[in-house]
């Protein structure tokens, strides 16, 4: 009976891998400061983007380009292996590829440091199934809003 109660509890293999990846990210920049740390984090972000295929790669490349143009003061890094962008070390924006957890679509996510506040409730995650000019413009507006 106890086996049945605990079955399904705990973290999935994908979640465990993401946590291990986050620990590796933190270790890889341990002791680094300033430009050296930023360079290492940029390298990791670009490697994460390059490793993505299909819609995951399209979304990550579009978000990277848009963040660079609209919020160049954010620092590229990785966050649980996801391409991410931070202000003063705190993640503001990250892309969660669909391949990471075998979901239907990649998502563009805004952490609590993003300033998308709109009344008593607002979205912080957006599914993207196709990168179109309209989607790019919406992402551009979201990024601008997140850092204002």
Coordinates of C-alpha atoms in Angstrom, one line a residue, residues 10-125:
X10 CA 8.5 13.3 -6.3
X11 CA 10.2 14.8 -9.3
X12 CA 10.1 13.4 -12.8
X13 CA 13.3 12.5 -14.6
X14 CA 13.0 15.7 -16.7
X15 CA 12.6 17.8 -13.5
X16 CA 15.6 16.1 -11.9
X17 CA 17.7 16.7 -15.0
X18 CA 16.7 20.4 -15.0
X19 CA 17.6 20.8 -11.3
X20 CA 21.0 19.1 -12.0
X21 CA 21.5 21.5 -15.0
X22 CA 20.7 24.5 -12.8
X23 CA 23.3 23.3 -10.2
X24 CA 25.8 22.9 -13.0
X25 CA 25.1 26.4 -14.2
X26 CA 25.7 27.8 -10.8
X27 CA 29.0 25.9 -10.4
X28 CA 30.2 27.0 -13.9
X29 CA 30.3 30.6 -12.8
X30 CA 31.4 30.1 -9.2
X31 CA 34.2 32.5 -8.5
X32 CA 33.7 34.5 -11.6
X33 CA 32.8 38.1 -11.4
X34 CA 32.1 41.0 -13.7
X35 CA 32.9 40.6 -17.4
X36 CA 34.2 37.1 -17.0
X37 CA 30.9 35.9 -15.4
X38 CA 28.8 37.7 -18.1
X39 CA 30.9 36.2 -20.9
X40 CA 30.5 32.7 -19.5
X41 CA 26.7 33.2 -19.1
X42 CA 26.4 34.6 -22.6
X43 CA 28.3 31.6 -23.9
X44 CA 26.0 29.2 -22.1
X45 CA 22.9 31.0 -23.4
X46 CA 24.1 30.9 -27.0
X47 CA 24.9 27.2 -26.6
X48 CA 21.4 26.5 -25.2
X49 CA 19.8 28.3 -28.2
X50 CA 22.0 26.6 -30.7
X51 CA 21.1 23.2 -29.3
X52 CA 17.4 23.8 -30.0
X53 CA 15.7 22.5 -33.2
X54 CA 12.4 23.3 -34.9
X55 CA 10.0 25.7 -33.3
X56 CA 12.0 25.7 -30.0
X57 CA 15.0 27.1 -31.9
X58 CA 12.9 29.6 -33.9
X59 CA 11.3 30.9 -30.7
X60 CA 14.6 31.1 -28.8
X61 CA 16.4 32.9 -31.7
X62 CA 13.6 35.4 -32.2
X63 CA 13.4 36.1 -28.4
X64 CA 17.2 36.5 -28.2
X65 CA 17.1 39.0 -31.1
X66 CA 14.2 40.9 -29.7
X67 CA 15.6 41.1 -26.2
X68 CA 19.0 42.3 -27.6
X69 CA 17.2 45.1 -29.6
X70 CA 14.6 46.1 -27.0
X71 CA 16.3 45.4 -23.7
X72 CA 20.0 45.2 -24.4
X73 CA 20.7 46.0 -20.8
X74 CA 19.5 42.5 -19.8
X75 CA 22.2 39.9 -19.5
X76 CA 21.8 36.6 -21.4
X77 CA 22.3 33.5 -19.3
X78 CA 20.7 30.1 -18.8
X79 CA 18.1 29.3 -16.2
X80 CA 17.5 25.5 -15.7
X81 CA 19.1 25.1 -19.1
X82 CA 16.7 27.5 -20.7
X83 CA 17.8 30.6 -22.6
X84 CA 17.2 33.5 -20.2
X85 CA 17.8 37.2 -19.7
X86 CA 18.5 38.8 -16.3
X87 CA 18.7 42.2 -14.6
X88 CA 21.2 42.4 -11.8
X89 CA 21.4 38.6 -11.7
X90 CA 17.7 38.1 -11.4
X91 CA 15.9 36.4 -14.3
X92 CA 13.3 38.6 -16.0
X93 CA 12.6 36.6 -19.2
X94 CA 13.2 33.0 -20.2
X95 CA 12.2 30.6 -23.0
X96 CA 11.0 27.1 -22.0
X97 CA 11.4 24.8 -25.1
X98 CA 8.7 22.3 -25.6
X99 CA 11.4 19.6 -26.0
X100 CA 12.5 20.1 -22.4
X101 CA 9.4 18.5 -20.8
X102 CA 7.8 17.1 -24.0
X103 CA 5.0 19.6 -24.0
X104 CA 2.9 20.8 -27.0
X105 CA 4.6 24.2 -27.4
X106 CA 7.5 26.3 -26.2
X107 CA 6.6 29.2 -23.9
X108 CA 8.0 32.7 -23.4
X109 CA 8.0 33.3 -19.6
X110 CA 8.3 36.4 -17.4
X111 CA 9.6 36.0 -13.9
X112 CA 8.3 38.1 -11.0
X113 CA 10.9 40.7 -11.6
X114 CA 9.2 41.6 -15.0
X115 CA 6.9 44.6 -14.7
X116 CA 3.9 43.2 -16.6
X117 CA 1.6 44.0 -13.7
X118 CA -1.9 44.9 -14.9
X119 CA -4.5 45.1 -12.1
X120 CA -5.2 42.1 -9.9
X121 CA -4.2 39.5 -12.5
X122 CA -2.0 39.2 -15.6
X123 CA -0.3 36.5 -17.7
X124 CA 3.3 35.6 -17.2
X125 CA 3.7 32.8 -19.7

